[in-house]
Amino acid sequence: MLGLAWKFIKFDRAKSFGIITAIVISVFLIGQQLSLLFFLMGLMGNLVNNAPIEKDEIWIIESQSKNVNSINMIDQRSVQEIASLPGISRTIPVILAPAQATFLDGKTAAITIVGTPAPEFLMGPIQSRIDSGSIKDLMQPYSVSAEYFNARSWETDLYLNKPIEINGKSAKVSVITKNAQAFGASFMYSNLENARFFGNFPSNKVSLIIGKLNAQADKETVINMINNNFPNLRAWDANKLKSSTVKEILISSNMGMSFGTLVVFAMISGFFIIGLTLYSSALDRIKDYGTLKAIGAKNKFVNRLIIAQAFLYATIGYVLAMLLIYGFKFGVEKSGLNINVSLPFAMFLLFVTMLISIGGSLFAVRKISKLEPASVF
């Protein structure tokens, strides 16, 4: 019986190629779309990702917004009022000012100036995202940062001490960041005074307040106290604010639905293409399967042969698809698309591959399970 069963792993070349191609295309599309979605989600939360977040911090914004990238101004007096609360050791004002940068070649770009008091720079950028220069250089008058990967979209060259204009005022690039991009705009970091000057920001307003907690303070208690006593403000844990920001953008832009639909259709199409091809292959060899059952092979044995085929197809297809995904990752990283193919993500794609391949084989399994040996002779 084993000798006869060996025939079932000598696959039809054309159909084997079709199945493996379907697996590769499906898994690659799923991996590509999800990795792009995760990258964009990272951009949405980069205002938080670029900051050196500490456990003893809370972020306070106006109460109407759940998206840190789009917040209204709040009164400067709130900085002192929050600082006087029990559990708060001090408060730090932050300015987020929309502006227009103009380069020497006449190119312009929409930017968001992020300003915090020096020398701490509690909004960042963190050291791991600085490509050239030092964050201390942002303490200098008229100094700002610029993002390395924005140079292509701005169609200009970036280098240290490059003169530019922001809202018609002379500035210079003192720091070049890398992988600190924004979603929909471009961050330029500076100190609080520069940000207020370049952004034409009112002297009696701030955008965000960072509250530093006492060592004995409970973060949730302080957050609830601020939310209950300041109806026009809302306090957040920074990481929760990042999650809220990503969620709000995904919902408002329908981006999550768009990427999700593509992923689901890639899974469904792969499932049915593989399933129908395996089903067709089983029909072509119906007499062989009937012979196996006639000489005593149980349904379990025959089913395992079909599932083993599907497993082998899935393994080959997964390896090829992952090679394409890594090729895509390395191919786009120079343009600023920082695709992260982590181990959990790779394992998820392996699970999806096995699901669509072995799941698709159930069409053939169901057909052969009902096969009566006498009906094929």
JSON list of C-alpha atoms in Angstrom, two decimals, residues 122-298:
[
{"chain": "A", "resi": 122, "resn": "LEU", "atom": "CA", "xyz": [10.51, 65.88, 26.31]},
{"chain": "A", "resi": 123, "resn": "MET", "atom": "CA", "xyz": [8.86, 65.53, 22.90]},
{"chain": "A", "resi": 124, "resn": "GLY", "atom": "CA", "xyz": [12.11, 64.29, 21.36]},
{"chain": "A", "resi": 125, "resn": "PRO", "atom": "CA", "xyz": [13.42, 63.36, 18.98]},
{"chain": "A", "resi": 126, "resn": "ILE", "atom": "CA", "xyz": [14.98, 60.42, 20.82]},
{"chain": "A", "resi": 127, "resn": "GLN", "atom": "CA", "xyz": [18.63, 59.67, 20.14]},
{"chain": "A", "resi": 128, "resn": "SER", "atom": "CA", "xyz": [17.94, 56.51, 18.11]},
{"chain": "A", "resi": 129, "resn": "ARG", "atom": "CA", "xyz": [16.07, 58.64, 15.55]},
{"chain": "A", "resi": 130, "resn": "ILE", "atom": "CA", "xyz": [18.76, 61.27, 15.10]},
{"chain": "A", "resi": 131, "resn": "ASP", "atom": "CA", "xyz": [20.87, 60.69, 11.98]},
{"chain": "A", "resi": 132, "resn": "SER", "atom": "CA", "xyz": [23.07, 63.80, 12.08]},
{"chain": "A", "resi": 133, "resn": "GLY", "atom": "CA", "xyz": [23.71, 66.50, 14.65]},
{"chain": "A", "resi": 134, "resn": "SER", "atom": "CA", "xyz": [22.84, 66.53, 18.34]},
{"chain": "A", "resi": 135, "resn": "ILE", "atom": "CA", "xyz": [19.60, 67.34, 20.08]},
{"chain": "A", "resi": 136, "resn": "LYS", "atom": "CA", "xyz": [21.53, 70.01, 22.01]},
{"chain": "A", "resi": 137, "resn": "ASP", "atom": "CA", "xyz": [21.95, 71.87, 18.72]},
{"chain": "A", "resi": 138, "resn": "LEU", "atom": "CA", "xyz": [18.22, 72.64, 18.83]},
{"chain": "A", "resi": 139, "resn": "MET", "atom": "CA", "xyz": [18.94, 74.95, 21.75]},
{"chain": "A", "resi": 140, "resn": "GLN", "atom": "CA", "xyz": [20.49, 77.42, 19.31]},
{"chain": "A", "resi": 141, "resn": "PRO", "atom": "CA", "xyz": [18.37, 80.29, 18.00]},
{"chain": "A", "resi": 142, "resn": "TYR", "atom": "CA", "xyz": [16.49, 79.63, 14.74]},
{"chain": "A", "resi": 143, "resn": "SER", "atom": "CA", "xyz": [17.46, 75.94, 14.74]},
{"chain": "A", "resi": 144, "resn": "VAL", "atom": "CA", "xyz": [15.11, 73.14, 13.68]},
{"chain": "A", "resi": 145, "resn": "SER", "atom": "CA", "xyz": [15.33, 69.48, 12.73]},
{"chain": "A", "resi": 146, "resn": "ALA", "atom": "CA", "xyz": [14.40, 67.96, 9.36]},
{"chain": "A", "resi": 147, "resn": "GLU", "atom": "CA", "xyz": [13.57, 64.38, 8.41]},
{"chain": "A", "resi": 148, "resn": "TYR", "atom": "CA", "xyz": [16.03, 62.53, 6.16]},
{"chain": "A", "resi": 149, "resn": "PHE", "atom": "CA", "xyz": [13.32, 60.63, 4.29]},
{"chain": "A", "resi": 150, "resn": "ASN", "atom": "CA", "xyz": [11.32, 63.78, 3.57]},
{"chain": "A", "resi": 151, "resn": "ALA", "atom": "CA", "xyz": [14.08, 65.05, 1.27]},
{"chain": "A", "resi": 152, "resn": "ARG", "atom": "CA", "xyz": [12.73, 62.99, -1.63]},
{"chain": "A", "resi": 153, "resn": "SER", "atom": "CA", "xyz": [9.13, 64.21, -1.31]},
{"chain": "A", "resi": 154, "resn": "TRP", "atom": "CA", "xyz": [10.42, 67.77, -0.83]},
{"chain": "A", "resi": 155, "resn": "GLU", "atom": "CA", "xyz": [12.69, 67.33, -3.86]},
{"chain": "A", "resi": 156, "resn": "THR", "atom": "CA", "xyz": [15.61, 68.97, -2.08]},
{"chain": "A", "resi": 157, "resn": "ASP", "atom": "CA", "xyz": [18.90, 68.05, -0.43]},
{"chain": "A", "resi": 158, "resn": "LEU", "atom": "CA", "xyz": [19.21, 68.06, 3.35]},
{"chain": "A", "resi": 159, "resn": "TYR", "atom": "CA", "xyz": [22.43, 68.72, 5.21]},
{"chain": "A", "resi": 160, "resn": "LEU", "atom": "CA", "xyz": [23.44, 70.23, 8.54]},
{"chain": "A", "resi": 161, "resn": "ASN", "atom": "CA", "xyz": [23.23, 74.03, 8.80]},
{"chain": "A", "resi": 162, "resn": "LYS", "atom": "CA", "xyz": [21.21, 74.24, 5.60]},
{"chain": "A", "resi": 163, "resn": "PRO", "atom": "CA", "xyz": [19.43, 77.61, 5.53]},
{"chain": "A", "resi": 164, "resn": "ILE", "atom": "CA", "xyz": [15.67, 77.52, 5.04]},
{"chain": "A", "resi": 165, "resn": "GLU", "atom": "CA", "xyz": [12.68, 79.74, 5.71]},
{"chain": "A", "resi": 166, "resn": "ILE", "atom": "CA", "xyz": [9.72, 78.90, 7.94]},
{"chain": "A", "resi": 167, "resn": "ASN", "atom": "CA", "xyz": [6.70, 81.11, 7.48]},
{"chain": "A", "resi": 168, "resn": "GLY", "atom": "CA", "xyz": [9.00, 83.64, 5.84]},
{"chain": "A", "resi": 169, "resn": "LYS", "atom": "CA", "xyz": [11.51, 83.67, 8.72]},
{"chain": "A", "resi": 170, "resn": "SER", "atom": "CA", "xyz": [15.13, 82.55, 8.40]},
{"chain": "A", "resi": 171, "resn": "ALA", "atom": "CA", "xyz": [16.02, 79.22, 10.01]},
{"chain": "A", "resi": 172, "resn": "LYS", "atom": "CA", "xyz": [18.63, 76.51, 9.71]},
{"chain": "A", "resi": 173, "resn": "VAL", "atom": "CA", "xyz": [18.62, 72.72, 9.84]},
{"chain": "A", "resi": 174, "resn": "SER", "atom": "CA", "xyz": [20.71, 71.77, 12.89]},
{"chain": "A", "resi": 175, "resn": "VAL", "atom": "CA", "xyz": [19.53, 68.16, 13.29]},
{"chain": "A", "resi": 176, "resn": "ILE", "atom": "CA", "xyz": [18.57, 65.54, 10.71]},
{"chain": "A", "resi": 177, "resn": "THR", "atom": "CA", "xyz": [16.24, 62.81, 11.99]},
{"chain": "A", "resi": 178, "resn": "LYS", "atom": "CA", "xyz": [15.66, 59.38, 10.47]},
{"chain": "A", "resi": 179, "resn": "ASN", "atom": "CA", "xyz": [12.44, 57.35, 10.74]},
{"chain": "A", "resi": 180, "resn": "ALA", "atom": "CA", "xyz": [10.75, 60.19, 12.64]},
{"chain": "A", "resi": 181, "resn": "GLN", "atom": "CA", "xyz": [8.26, 60.92, 9.87]},
{"chain": "A", "resi": 182, "resn": "ALA", "atom": "CA", "xyz": [4.74, 62.14, 10.47]},
{"chain": "A", "resi": 183, "resn": "PHE", "atom": "CA", "xyz": [1.46, 60.98, 8.96]},
{"chain": "A", "resi": 184, "resn": "GLY", "atom": "CA", "xyz": [0.19, 63.59, 6.51]},
{"chain": "A", "resi": 185, "resn": "ALA", "atom": "CA", "xyz": [2.72, 66.29, 7.42]},
{"chain": "A", "resi": 186, "resn": "SER", "atom": "CA", "xyz": [6.38, 66.55, 8.45]},
{"chain": "A", "resi": 187, "resn": "PHE", "atom": "CA", "xyz": [7.75, 67.13, 11.93]},
{"chain": "A", "resi": 188, "resn": "MET", "atom": "CA", "xyz": [10.40, 69.75, 12.55]},
{"chain": "A", "resi": 189, "resn": "TYR", "atom": "CA", "xyz": [11.59, 69.74, 16.17]},
{"chain": "A", "resi": 190, "resn": "SER", "atom": "CA", "xyz": [12.92, 72.77, 17.99]},
{"chain": "A", "resi": 191, "resn": "ASN", "atom": "CA", "xyz": [12.93, 74.46, 21.37]},
{"chain": "A", "resi": 192, "resn": "LEU", "atom": "CA", "xyz": [9.82, 76.14, 22.75]},
{"chain": "A", "resi": 193, "resn": "GLU", "atom": "CA", "xyz": [10.87, 79.71, 21.87]},
{"chain": "A", "resi": 194, "resn": "ASN", "atom": "CA", "xyz": [11.80, 78.85, 18.28]},
{"chain": "A", "resi": 195, "resn": "ALA", "atom": "CA", "xyz": [8.55, 76.94, 17.77]},
{"chain": "A", "resi": 196, "resn": "ARG", "atom": "CA", "xyz": [6.48, 79.85, 19.06]},
{"chain": "A", "resi": 197, "resn": "PHE", "atom": "CA", "xyz": [8.43, 82.28, 16.87]},
{"chain": "A", "resi": 198, "resn": "PHE", "atom": "CA", "xyz": [8.33, 80.28, 13.64]},
{"chain": "A", "resi": 199, "resn": "GLY", "atom": "CA", "xyz": [4.76, 79.06, 14.09]},
{"chain": "A", "resi": 200, "resn": "ASN", "atom": "CA", "xyz": [3.37, 82.52, 14.93]},
{"chain": "A", "resi": 201, "resn": "PHE", "atom": "CA", "xyz": [1.94, 80.83, 18.01]},
{"chain": "A", "resi": 202, "resn": "PRO", "atom": "CA", "xyz": [0.06, 83.01, 20.55]},
{"chain": "A", "resi": 203, "resn": "SER", "atom": "CA", "xyz": [2.08, 83.69, 23.70]},
{"chain": "A", "resi": 204, "resn": "ASN", "atom": "CA", "xyz": [-0.90, 82.86, 25.94]},
{"chain": "A", "resi": 205, "resn": "LYS", "atom": "CA", "xyz": [-1.58, 79.45, 24.38]},
{"chain": "A", "resi": 206, "resn": "VAL", "atom": "CA", "xyz": [0.02, 75.99, 24.34]},
{"chain": "A", "resi": 207, "resn": "SER", "atom": "CA", "xyz": [-0.92, 72.81, 22.49]},
{"chain": "A", "resi": 208, "resn": "LEU", "atom": "CA", "xyz": [-0.19, 70.12, 25.05]},
{"chain": "A", "resi": 209, "resn": "ILE", "atom": "CA", "xyz": [0.98, 69.85, 28.64]},
{"chain": "A", "resi": 210, "resn": "ILE", "atom": "CA", "xyz": [3.25, 67.10, 29.94]},
{"chain": "A", "resi": 211, "resn": "GLY", "atom": "CA", "xyz": [2.74, 66.48, 33.64]},
{"chain": "A", "resi": 212, "resn": "LYS", "atom": "CA", "xyz": [5.48, 64.87, 35.72]},
{"chain": "A", "resi": 213, "resn": "LEU", "atom": "CA", "xyz": [4.17, 62.85, 38.66]},
{"chain": "A", "resi": 214, "resn": "ASN", "atom": "CA", "xyz": [5.53, 62.62, 42.19]},
{"chain": "A", "resi": 215, "resn": "ALA", "atom": "CA", "xyz": [7.12, 59.32, 43.14]},
{"chain": "A", "resi": 216, "resn": "GLN", "atom": "CA", "xyz": [4.16, 58.48, 45.42]},
{"chain": "A", "resi": 217, "resn": "ALA", "atom": "CA", "xyz": [1.42, 59.52, 42.97]},
{"chain": "A", "resi": 218, "resn": "ASP", "atom": "CA", "xyz": [-0.84, 56.98, 41.27]},
{"chain": "A", "resi": 219, "resn": "LYS", "atom": "CA", "xyz": [-1.12, 57.76, 37.57]},
{"chain": "A", "resi": 220, "resn": "GLU", "atom": "CA", "xyz": [-4.76, 56.72, 37.12]},
{"chain": "A", "resi": 221, "resn": "THR", "atom": "CA", "xyz": [-5.82, 58.69, 40.20]},
{"chain": "A", "resi": 222, "resn": "VAL", "atom": "CA", "xyz": [-4.17, 61.85, 38.90]},
{"chain": "A", "resi": 223, "resn": "ILE", "atom": "CA", "xyz": [-5.65, 61.34, 35.41]},
{"chain": "A", "resi": 224, "resn": "ASN", "atom": "CA", "xyz": [-9.16, 60.96, 36.85]},
{"chain": "A", "resi": 225, "resn": "MET", "atom": "CA", "xyz": [-8.68, 64.01, 39.07]},
{"chain": "A", "resi": 226, "resn": "ILE", "atom": "CA", "xyz": [-7.71, 66.19, 36.09]},
{"chain": "A", "resi": 227, "resn": "ASN", "atom": "CA", "xyz": [-10.54, 64.87, 33.91]},
{"chain": "A", "resi": 228, "resn": "ASN", "atom": "CA", "xyz": [-13.11, 65.50, 36.68]},
{"chain": "A", "resi": 229, "resn": "ASN", "atom": "CA", "xyz": [-11.91, 68.98, 37.63]},
{"chain": "A", "resi": 230, "resn": "PHE", "atom": "CA", "xyz": [-11.00, 70.40, 34.21]},
{"chain": "A", "resi": 231, "resn": "PRO", "atom": "CA", "xyz": [-13.91, 69.76, 31.80]},
{"chain": "A", "resi": 232, "resn": "ASN", "atom": "CA", "xyz": [-12.07, 71.47, 28.94]},
{"chain": "A", "resi": 233, "resn": "LEU", "atom": "CA", "xyz": [-8.99, 69.24, 29.37]},
{"chain": "A", "resi": 234, "resn": "ARG", "atom": "CA", "xyz": [-8.31, 65.52, 29.22]},
{"chain": "A", "resi": 235, "resn": "ALA", "atom": "CA", "xyz": [-5.34, 63.70, 30.68]},
{"chain": "A", "resi": 236, "resn": "TRP", "atom": "CA", "xyz": [-3.89, 60.59, 29.02]},
{"chain": "A", "resi": 237, "resn": "ASP", "atom": "CA", "xyz": [-1.27, 57.97, 29.48]},
{"chain": "A", "resi": 238, "resn": "ALA", "atom": "CA", "xyz": [0.95, 58.68, 26.45]},
{"chain": "A", "resi": 239, "resn": "ASN", "atom": "CA", "xyz": [0.72, 55.19, 25.00]},
{"chain": "A", "resi": 240, "resn": "LYS", "atom": "CA", "xyz": [-3.06, 55.14, 25.36]},
{"chain": "A", "resi": 241, "resn": "LEU", "atom": "CA", "xyz": [-3.20, 58.47, 23.56]},
{"chain": "A", "resi": 242, "resn": "LYS", "atom": "CA", "xyz": [-1.12, 56.96, 20.77]},
{"chain": "A", "resi": 243, "resn": "SER", "atom": "CA", "xyz": [-3.53, 54.03, 20.47]},
{"chain": "A", "resi": 244, "resn": "SER", "atom": "CA", "xyz": [-6.49, 56.42, 20.45]},
{"chain": "A", "resi": 245, "resn": "THR", "atom": "CA", "xyz": [-4.80, 58.50, 17.73]},
{"chain": "A", "resi": 246, "resn": "VAL", "atom": "CA", "xyz": [-4.22, 55.50, 15.49]},
{"chain": "A", "resi": 247, "resn": "LYS", "atom": "CA", "xyz": [-7.78, 54.28, 16.02]},
{"chain": "A", "resi": 248, "resn": "GLU", "atom": "CA", "xyz": [-9.29, 57.69, 15.22]},
{"chain": "A", "resi": 249, "resn": "ILE", "atom": "CA", "xyz": [-7.30, 58.05, 11.99]},
{"chain": "A", "resi": 250, "resn": "LEU", "atom": "CA", "xyz": [-8.05, 54.50, 10.84]},
{"chain": "A", "resi": 251, "resn": "ILE", "atom": "CA", "xyz": [-11.77, 55.03, 11.40]},
{"chain": "A", "resi": 252, "resn": "SER", "atom": "CA", "xyz": [-12.03, 58.53, 9.95]},
{"chain": "A", "resi": 253, "resn": "SER", "atom": "CA", "xyz": [-9.98, 57.69, 6.84]},
{"chain": "A", "resi": 254, "resn": "ASN", "atom": "CA", "xyz": [-11.48, 54.20, 6.30]},
{"chain": "A", "resi": 255, "resn": "MET", "atom": "CA", "xyz": [-7.89, 53.04, 5.92]},
{"chain": "A", "resi": 256, "resn": "GLY", "atom": "CA", "xyz": [-8.42, 50.06, 8.20]},
{"chain": "A", "resi": 257, "resn": "MET", "atom": "CA", "xyz": [-11.41, 48.95, 6.13]},
{"chain": "A", "resi": 258, "resn": "SER", "atom": "CA", "xyz": [-9.49, 49.33, 2.85]},
{"chain": "A", "resi": 259, "resn": "PHE", "atom": "CA", "xyz": [-6.46, 47.32, 3.96]},
{"chain": "A", "resi": 260, "resn": "GLY", "atom": "CA", "xyz": [-8.65, 44.79, 5.78]},
{"chain": "A", "resi": 261, "resn": "THR", "atom": "CA", "xyz": [-10.75, 44.19, 2.67]},
{"chain": "A", "resi": 262, "resn": "LEU", "atom": "CA", "xyz": [-7.66, 43.54, 0.54]},
{"chain": "A", "resi": 263, "resn": "VAL", "atom": "CA", "xyz": [-6.29, 41.08, 3.10]},
{"chain": "A", "resi": 264, "resn": "VAL", "atom": "CA", "xyz": [-9.60, 39.22, 3.42]},
{"chain": "A", "resi": 265, "resn": "PHE", "atom": "CA", "xyz": [-10.03, 38.93, -0.35]},
{"chain": "A", "resi": 266, "resn": "ALA", "atom": "CA", "xyz": [-6.45, 37.69, -0.72]},
{"chain": "A", "resi": 267, "resn": "MET", "atom": "CA", "xyz": [-7.19, 34.97, 1.84]},
{"chain": "A", "resi": 268, "resn": "ILE", "atom": "CA", "xyz": [-10.51, 34.01, 0.26]},
{"chain": "A", "resi": 269, "resn": "SER", "atom": "CA", "xyz": [-9.16, 33.90, -3.28]},
{"chain": "A", "resi": 270, "resn": "GLY", "atom": "CA", "xyz": [-6.15, 31.82, -2.21]},
{"chain": "A", "resi": 271, "resn": "PHE", "atom": "CA", "xyz": [-8.39, 29.46, -0.25]},
{"chain": "A", "resi": 272, "resn": "PHE", "atom": "CA", "xyz": [-10.72, 28.75, -3.18]},
{"chain": "A", "resi": 273, "resn": "ILE", "atom": "CA", "xyz": [-8.02, 28.59, -5.86]},
{"chain": "A", "resi": 274, "resn": "ILE", "atom": "CA", "xyz": [-6.04, 26.07, -3.83]},
{"chain": "A", "resi": 275, "resn": "GLY", "atom": "CA", "xyz": [-9.14, 24.15, -2.81]},
{"chain": "A", "resi": 276, "resn": "LEU", "atom": "CA", "xyz": [-10.56, 23.86, -6.32]},
{"chain": "A", "resi": 277, "resn": "THR", "atom": "CA", "xyz": [-7.18, 22.93, -7.80]},
{"chain": "A", "resi": 278, "resn": "LEU", "atom": "CA", "xyz": [-6.68, 20.17, -5.25]},
{"chain": "A", "resi": 279, "resn": "TYR", "atom": "CA", "xyz": [-10.26, 19.06, -5.84]},
{"chain": "A", "resi": 280, "resn": "SER", "atom": "CA", "xyz": [-9.60, 18.89, -9.58]},
{"chain": "A", "resi": 281, "resn": "SER", "atom": "CA", "xyz": [-6.38, 16.97, -8.96]},
{"chain": "A", "resi": 282, "resn": "ALA", "atom": "CA", "xyz": [-8.28, 14.48, -6.80]},
{"chain": "A", "resi": 283, "resn": "LEU", "atom": "CA", "xyz": [-10.85, 13.95, -9.54]},
{"chain": "A", "resi": 284, "resn": "ASP", "atom": "CA", "xyz": [-8.10, 13.27, -12.07]},
{"chain": "A", "resi": 285, "resn": "ARG", "atom": "CA", "xyz": [-6.79, 10.47, -9.85]},
{"chain": "A", "resi": 286, "resn": "ILE", "atom": "CA", "xyz": [-10.07, 9.21, -8.57]},
{"chain": "A", "resi": 287, "resn": "LYS", "atom": "CA", "xyz": [-9.30, 5.66, -9.71]},
{"chain": "A", "resi": 288, "resn": "ASP", "atom": "CA", "xyz": [-6.03, 5.63, -7.77]},
{"chain": "A", "resi": 289, "resn": "TYR", "atom": "CA", "xyz": [-7.78, 6.73, -4.60]},
{"chain": "A", "resi": 290, "resn": "GLY", "atom": "CA", "xyz": [-10.48, 4.13, -5.24]},
{"chain": "A", "resi": 291, "resn": "THR", "atom": "CA", "xyz": [-7.79, 1.46, -5.62]},
{"chain": "A", "resi": 292, "resn": "LEU", "atom": "CA", "xyz": [-6.23, 2.45, -2.30]},
{"chain": "A", "resi": 293, "resn": "LYS", "atom": "CA", "xyz": [-9.56, 2.18, -0.54]},
{"chain": "A", "resi": 294, "resn": "ALA", "atom": "CA", "xyz": [-10.33, -1.12, -2.31]},
{"chain": "A", "resi": 295, "resn": "ILE", "atom": "CA", "xyz": [-7.18, -2.75, -0.96]},
{"chain": "A", "resi": 296, "resn": "GLY", "atom": "CA", "xyz": [-8.00, -1.69, 2.58]},
{"chain": "A", "resi": 297, "resn": "ALA", "atom": "CA", "xyz": [-6.83, 1.88, 3.04]},
{"chain": "A", "resi": 298, "resn": "LYS", "atom": "CA", "xyz": [-8.92, 3.72, 5.59]}
]
